[in-house]
Coordinates of C-alpha atoms in Angstrom, one line a residue:
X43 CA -27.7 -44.4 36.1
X44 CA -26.4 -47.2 34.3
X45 CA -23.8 -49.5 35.3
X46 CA -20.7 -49.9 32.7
X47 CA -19.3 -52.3 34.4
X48 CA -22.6 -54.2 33.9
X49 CA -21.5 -56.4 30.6
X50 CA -22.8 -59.0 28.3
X51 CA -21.7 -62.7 28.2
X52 CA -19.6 -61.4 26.2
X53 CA -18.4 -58.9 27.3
X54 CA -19.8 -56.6 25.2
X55 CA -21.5 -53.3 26.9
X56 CA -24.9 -52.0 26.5
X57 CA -23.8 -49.4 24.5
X58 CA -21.7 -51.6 22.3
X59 CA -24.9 -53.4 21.2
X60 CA -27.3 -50.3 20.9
X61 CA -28.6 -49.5 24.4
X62 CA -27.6 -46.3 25.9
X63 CA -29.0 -46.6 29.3
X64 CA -27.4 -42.8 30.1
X65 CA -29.3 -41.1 27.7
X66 CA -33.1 -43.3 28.6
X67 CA -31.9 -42.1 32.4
X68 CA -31.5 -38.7 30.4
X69 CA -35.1 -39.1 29.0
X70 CA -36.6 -39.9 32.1
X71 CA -35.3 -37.1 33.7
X72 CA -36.4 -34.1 31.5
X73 CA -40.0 -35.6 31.2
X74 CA -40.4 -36.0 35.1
X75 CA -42.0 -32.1 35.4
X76 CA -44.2 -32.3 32.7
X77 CA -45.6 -36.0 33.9
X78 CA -46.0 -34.5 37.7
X79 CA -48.2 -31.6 36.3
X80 CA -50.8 -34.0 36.1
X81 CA -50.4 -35.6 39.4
X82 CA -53.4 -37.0 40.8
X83 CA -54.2 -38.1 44.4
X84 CA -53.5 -41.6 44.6
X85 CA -50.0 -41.6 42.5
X86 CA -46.9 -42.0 44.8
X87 CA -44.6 -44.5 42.9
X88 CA -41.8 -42.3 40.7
X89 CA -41.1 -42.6 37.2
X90 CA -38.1 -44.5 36.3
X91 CA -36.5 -46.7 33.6
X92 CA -34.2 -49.3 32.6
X93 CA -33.2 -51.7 30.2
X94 CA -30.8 -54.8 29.5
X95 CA -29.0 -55.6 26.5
X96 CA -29.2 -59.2 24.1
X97 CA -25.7 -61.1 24.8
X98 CA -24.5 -61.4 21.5
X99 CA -24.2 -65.5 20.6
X100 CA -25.9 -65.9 23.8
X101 CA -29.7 -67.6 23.9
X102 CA -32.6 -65.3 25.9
X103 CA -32.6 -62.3 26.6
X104 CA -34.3 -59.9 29.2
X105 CA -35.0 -56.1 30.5
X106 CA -37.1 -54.6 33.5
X107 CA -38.6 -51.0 34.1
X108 CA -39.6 -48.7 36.8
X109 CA -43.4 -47.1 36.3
X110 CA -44.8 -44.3 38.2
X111 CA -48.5 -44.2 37.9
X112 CA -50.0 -40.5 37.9
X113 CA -53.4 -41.1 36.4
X114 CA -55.4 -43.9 35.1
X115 CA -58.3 -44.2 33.1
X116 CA -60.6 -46.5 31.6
X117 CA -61.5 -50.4 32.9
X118 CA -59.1 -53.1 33.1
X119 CA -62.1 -55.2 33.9
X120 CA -63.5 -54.6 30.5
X121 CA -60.3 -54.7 28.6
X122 CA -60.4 -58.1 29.6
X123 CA -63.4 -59.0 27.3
X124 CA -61.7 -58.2 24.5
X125 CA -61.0 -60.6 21.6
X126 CA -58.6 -61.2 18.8
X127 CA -61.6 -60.2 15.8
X128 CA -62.6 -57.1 17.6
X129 CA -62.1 -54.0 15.9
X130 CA -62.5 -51.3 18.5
X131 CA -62.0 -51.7 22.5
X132 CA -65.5 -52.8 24.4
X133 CA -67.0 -50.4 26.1
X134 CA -65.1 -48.7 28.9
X135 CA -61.8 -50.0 27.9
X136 CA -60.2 -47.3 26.2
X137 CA -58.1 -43.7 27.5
X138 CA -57.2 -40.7 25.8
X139 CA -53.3 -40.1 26.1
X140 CA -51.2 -37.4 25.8
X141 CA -47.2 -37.5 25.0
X142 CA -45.6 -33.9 24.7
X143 CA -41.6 -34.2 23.4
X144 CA -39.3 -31.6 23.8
X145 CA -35.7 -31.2 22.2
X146 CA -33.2 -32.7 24.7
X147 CA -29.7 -30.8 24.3
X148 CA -26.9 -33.1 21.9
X149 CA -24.4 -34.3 24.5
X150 CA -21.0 -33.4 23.5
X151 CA -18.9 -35.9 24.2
X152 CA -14.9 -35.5 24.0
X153 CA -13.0 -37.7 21.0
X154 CA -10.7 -40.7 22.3
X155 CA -7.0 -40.5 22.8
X156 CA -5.7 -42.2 19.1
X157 CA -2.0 -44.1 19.4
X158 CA 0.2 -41.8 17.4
X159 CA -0.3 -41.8 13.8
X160 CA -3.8 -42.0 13.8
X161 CA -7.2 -39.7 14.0
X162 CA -10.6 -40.5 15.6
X163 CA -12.7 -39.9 12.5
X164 CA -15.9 -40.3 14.7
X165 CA -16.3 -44.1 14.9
X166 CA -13.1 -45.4 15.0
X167 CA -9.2 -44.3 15.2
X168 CA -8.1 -44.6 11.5
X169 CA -4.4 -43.8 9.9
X170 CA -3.9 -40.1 9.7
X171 CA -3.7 -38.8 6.5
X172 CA 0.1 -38.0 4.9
X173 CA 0.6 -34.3 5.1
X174 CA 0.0 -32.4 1.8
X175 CA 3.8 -31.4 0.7
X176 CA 3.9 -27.6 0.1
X177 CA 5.2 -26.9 -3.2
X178 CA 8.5 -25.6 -3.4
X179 CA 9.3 -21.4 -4.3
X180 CA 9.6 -21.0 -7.9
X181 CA 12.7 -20.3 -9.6
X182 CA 13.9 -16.7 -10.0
X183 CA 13.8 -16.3 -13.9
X184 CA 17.3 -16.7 -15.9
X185 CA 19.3 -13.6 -15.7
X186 CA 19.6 -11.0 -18.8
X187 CA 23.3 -10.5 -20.5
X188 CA 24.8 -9.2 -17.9
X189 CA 23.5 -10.7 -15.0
X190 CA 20.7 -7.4 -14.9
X191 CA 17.1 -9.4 -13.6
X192 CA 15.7 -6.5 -15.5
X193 CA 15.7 -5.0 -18.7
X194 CA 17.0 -1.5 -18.3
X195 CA 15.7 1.7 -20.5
X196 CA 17.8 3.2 -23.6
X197 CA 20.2 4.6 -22.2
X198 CA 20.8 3.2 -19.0
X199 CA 22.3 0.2 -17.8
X200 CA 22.5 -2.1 -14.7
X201 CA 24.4 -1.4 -12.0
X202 CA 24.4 -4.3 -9.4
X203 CA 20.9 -3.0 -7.4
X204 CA 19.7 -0.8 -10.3
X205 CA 19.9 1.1 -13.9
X206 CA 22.4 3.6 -14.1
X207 CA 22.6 6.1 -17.1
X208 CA 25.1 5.3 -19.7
X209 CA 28.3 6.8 -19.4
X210 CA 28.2 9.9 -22.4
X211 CA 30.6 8.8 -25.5
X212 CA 32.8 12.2 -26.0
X213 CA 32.3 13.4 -29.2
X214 CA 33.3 16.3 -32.0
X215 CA 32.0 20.1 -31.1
X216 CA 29.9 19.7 -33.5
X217 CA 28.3 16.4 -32.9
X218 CA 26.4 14.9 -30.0
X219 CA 26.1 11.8 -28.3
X220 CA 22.2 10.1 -28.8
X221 CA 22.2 6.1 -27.0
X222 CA 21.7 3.9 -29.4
X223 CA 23.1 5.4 -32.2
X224 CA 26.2 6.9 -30.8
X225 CA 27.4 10.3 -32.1
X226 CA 25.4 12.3 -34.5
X227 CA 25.7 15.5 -36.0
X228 CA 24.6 18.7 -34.5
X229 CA 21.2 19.9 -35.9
X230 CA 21.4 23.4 -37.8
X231 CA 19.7 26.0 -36.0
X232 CA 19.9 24.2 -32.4
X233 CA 22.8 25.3 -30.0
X234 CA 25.7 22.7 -29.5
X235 CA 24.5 20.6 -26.5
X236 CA 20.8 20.2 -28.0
X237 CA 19.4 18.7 -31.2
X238 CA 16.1 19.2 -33.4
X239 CA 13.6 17.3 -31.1
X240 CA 11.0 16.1 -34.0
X241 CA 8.3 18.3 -33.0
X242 CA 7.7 22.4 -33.8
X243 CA 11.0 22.7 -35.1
X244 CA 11.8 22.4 -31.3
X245 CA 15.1 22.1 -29.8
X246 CA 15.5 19.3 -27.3
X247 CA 18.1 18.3 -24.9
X248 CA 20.9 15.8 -25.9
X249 CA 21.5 13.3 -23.7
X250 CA 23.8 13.5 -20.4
X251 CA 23.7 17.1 -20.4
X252 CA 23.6 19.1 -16.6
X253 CA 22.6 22.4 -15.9
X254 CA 26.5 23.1 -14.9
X255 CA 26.9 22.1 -18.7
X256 CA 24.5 24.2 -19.9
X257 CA 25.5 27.2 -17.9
X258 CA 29.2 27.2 -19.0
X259 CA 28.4 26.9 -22.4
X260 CA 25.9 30.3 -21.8
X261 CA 28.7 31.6 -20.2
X262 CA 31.1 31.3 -23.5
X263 CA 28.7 32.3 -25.7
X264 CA 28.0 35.6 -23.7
X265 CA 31.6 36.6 -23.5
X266 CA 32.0 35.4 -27.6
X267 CA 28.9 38.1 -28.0
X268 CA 28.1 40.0 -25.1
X269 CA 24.7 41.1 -25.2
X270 CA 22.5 38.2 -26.9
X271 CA 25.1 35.1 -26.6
X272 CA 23.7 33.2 -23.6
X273 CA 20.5 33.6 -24.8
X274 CA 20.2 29.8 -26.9
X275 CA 21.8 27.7 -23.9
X276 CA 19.4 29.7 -21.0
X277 CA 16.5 28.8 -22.9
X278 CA 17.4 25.2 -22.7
X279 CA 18.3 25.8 -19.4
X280 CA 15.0 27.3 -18.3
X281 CA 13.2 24.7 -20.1
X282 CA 14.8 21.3 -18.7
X283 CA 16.0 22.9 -15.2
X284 CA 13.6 25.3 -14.6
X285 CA 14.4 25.3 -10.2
X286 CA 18.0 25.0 -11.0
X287 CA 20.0 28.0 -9.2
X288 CA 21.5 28.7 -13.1
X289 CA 18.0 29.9 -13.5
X290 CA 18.8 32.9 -11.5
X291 CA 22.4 33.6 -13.4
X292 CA 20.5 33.9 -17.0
X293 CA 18.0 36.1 -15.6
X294 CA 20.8 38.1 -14.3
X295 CA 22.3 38.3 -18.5
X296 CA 18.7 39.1 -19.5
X297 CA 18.7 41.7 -17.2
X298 CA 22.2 43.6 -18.2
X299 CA 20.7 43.2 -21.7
X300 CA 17.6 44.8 -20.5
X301 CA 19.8 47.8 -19.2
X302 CA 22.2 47.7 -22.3
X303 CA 19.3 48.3 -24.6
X304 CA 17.7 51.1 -21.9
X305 CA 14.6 49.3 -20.6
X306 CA 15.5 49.5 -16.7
X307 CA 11.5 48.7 -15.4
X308 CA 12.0 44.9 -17.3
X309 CA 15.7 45.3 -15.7
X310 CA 14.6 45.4 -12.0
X311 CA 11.4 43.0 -12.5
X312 CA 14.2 40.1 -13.8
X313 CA 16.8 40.7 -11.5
X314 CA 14.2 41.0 -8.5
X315 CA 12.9 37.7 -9.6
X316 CA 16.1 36.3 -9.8
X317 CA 16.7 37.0 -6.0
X318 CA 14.3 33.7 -5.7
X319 CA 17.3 31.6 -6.1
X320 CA 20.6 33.3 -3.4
X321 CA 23.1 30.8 -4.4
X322 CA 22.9 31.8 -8.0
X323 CA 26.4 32.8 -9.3
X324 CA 25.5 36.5 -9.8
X325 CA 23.1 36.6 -6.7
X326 CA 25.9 39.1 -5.2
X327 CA 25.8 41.4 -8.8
X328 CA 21.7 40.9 -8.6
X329 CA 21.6 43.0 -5.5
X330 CA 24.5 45.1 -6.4
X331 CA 22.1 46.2 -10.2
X332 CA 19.4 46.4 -7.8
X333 CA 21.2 48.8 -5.2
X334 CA 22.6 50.9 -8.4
X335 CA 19.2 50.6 -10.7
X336 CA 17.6 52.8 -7.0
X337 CA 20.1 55.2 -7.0
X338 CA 19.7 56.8 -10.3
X339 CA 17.7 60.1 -10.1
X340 CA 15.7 59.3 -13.5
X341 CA 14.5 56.0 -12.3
X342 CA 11.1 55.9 -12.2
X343 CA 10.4 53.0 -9.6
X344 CA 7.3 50.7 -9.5
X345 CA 7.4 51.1 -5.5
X346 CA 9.1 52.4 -2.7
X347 CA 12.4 52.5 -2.1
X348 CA 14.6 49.4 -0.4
X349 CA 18.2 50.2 -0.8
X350 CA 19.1 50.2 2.7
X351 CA 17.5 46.9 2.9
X352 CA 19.6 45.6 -0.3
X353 CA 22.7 47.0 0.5
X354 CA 22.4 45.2 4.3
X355 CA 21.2 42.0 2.4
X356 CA 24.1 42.1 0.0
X357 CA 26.9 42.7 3.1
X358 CA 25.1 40.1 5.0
X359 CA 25.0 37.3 2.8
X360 CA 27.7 37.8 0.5
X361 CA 30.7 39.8 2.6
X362 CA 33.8 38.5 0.6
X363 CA 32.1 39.4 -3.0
X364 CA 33.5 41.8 -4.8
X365 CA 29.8 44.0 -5.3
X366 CA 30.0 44.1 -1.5
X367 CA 33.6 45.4 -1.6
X368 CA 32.1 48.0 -4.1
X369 CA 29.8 49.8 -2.3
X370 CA 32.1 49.1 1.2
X371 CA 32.4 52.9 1.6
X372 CA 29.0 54.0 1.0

């Protein structure tokens, strides 16, 4: 192994000037199995090596080696009538060699400890480079009128976290409110609370308007006209609302129209539909038709029978109506 305390004139190591004794040791080592394979009797000296650096500034110079002889060949006796003009070896002074090289394994070597502020950049410890800055978050755009970050649809507005539907400008019974363009007039042939849509003469919606709306104003219009008044404001119901409970309460009209102009089969197959939706207004005078549709003699029934099965549904679920106080002594 190599001495590194073993320095130059000047101080310098081997290393420093180009000699890496470590990895000739290195060399000598991994070679050592495949020079003993040819081993002959006679060879007892082991293979070594070494070497010495030039002082830098410094005159002369030397090195020194360690040889192992394994196997000789040829004559040194005839080697030694050789001269400067001949071109091949005289006769007996001349050996075939063989070198095999194998890969030797990269040593890894660990980087220096750098004084703060700088980096080993594999040859030296140079100024570390300034961090790159990272760029700053963007902006949020300028707020809208308002302060909304958003632009909300016709006919809503922003509301501190979100759009909000506009507030519906009241207007005459005969007009209705459209955002935008405030209140227009109602459209002939469309019920008040709905307007010519633009499309098959097709009434649509006007804007704001509930299915509590809606059902009231079927509600007036059945008692203005009895039999076909709710008709207008159901259909827009059923339309726009169509799992709305209101559902159940203009099936429930359709059906006492049924009965009014003597069709009882459509009768019972509306108001039995209707029974989808128990929290209907009428769901108590549903099962109450139902209960009084069963009893009549002429009724000609698409099934059996359930009255005792309405009646207890009707008692059950709706005790303090007044269709249950009806048939209370039956």
């Amino acid at each position: 192994m190599s001495d590194p305390q073993n320095l130059t004139p000047n101080g310098l190591s081997y290393k420093h000037v180009g000699v890496d004794i470590d990895a000739g040791n290195a060399l000598v080592e991994a070679i050592k199995p495949a020079v003993r394979s040819t081993r002959r009797s006679g060879a007892d000296a082991e293979i070594g090596a070494g070497a010495s650096a030039v002082a830098v500034g410094a005159a002369g110079g030397k090195s020194k080696a360690k040889r192992e002889t394994l196997n000789e060949a040829g004559d040194a006796g005839a080697c030694e009538k050789a001269s400067a003009g001949d071109t091949t070896p005289p006769f007996g002074c001349g050996a075939l060699l063989r070198i095999e090289v194998v890969p030797l394994g990269g040593a890894k070597t660990a980087a220096p400890t750098c004084a703060a502020g700088t980096v080993w950049d594999g040859h030296q410890c140079a100024r570390a480079a300034a961090p790159t800055p990272t760029p700053a978050l963007s902006a949020p755009p300028p707020a809208l009128p308002g302060g909304a970050p958003i632009v909300c649809l016709l006919g809503t507005h922003w509301a501190g976290s979100r759009c909000v539907p506009d507030p519906v400008q009241a207007c005459g019974d005969k007009q209705y409110y459209e955002p935008g363009k405030g209140c227009q007039p109602d459209y002939p042939g469309c019920p008040h609370g709905s307007h010519y849509g633009g499309t098959d003469q097709v009434c649509a919606l006007n804007y704001g308007q509930t299915p509590d709306d809606l059902y009231r104003r079927a509600e007036a219009a059945r008692r203005a006209l009895p039999i076909y008044g709710h008709r207008d404001y159901c259909r827009l119901l059923t339309a726009h609302f169509a799992n709305d409970r209101h559902v159940a309460d203009c099936m429930y009209f359709d059906a006492v129209e049924y009965l009014t102009r003597g069709n009882p089969l459509d009768a019972e197959g509306t108001l039995r539909r209707s029974l989808a939706w128990p929290d209907g207004d009428h769901a108590p005078e549903v099962l109450l038709s139902l209960i009084q549709l069963h009893e009549q003699p002429d009724f000609k029934r698409r099934g059996p029978s359930d009255v005792s099965d309405l009646v207890s549904r009707l008692r059950t679920r709706y005790p303090q109506s007044a269709a249950a106080k009806a048939i209370a002594g039956q």
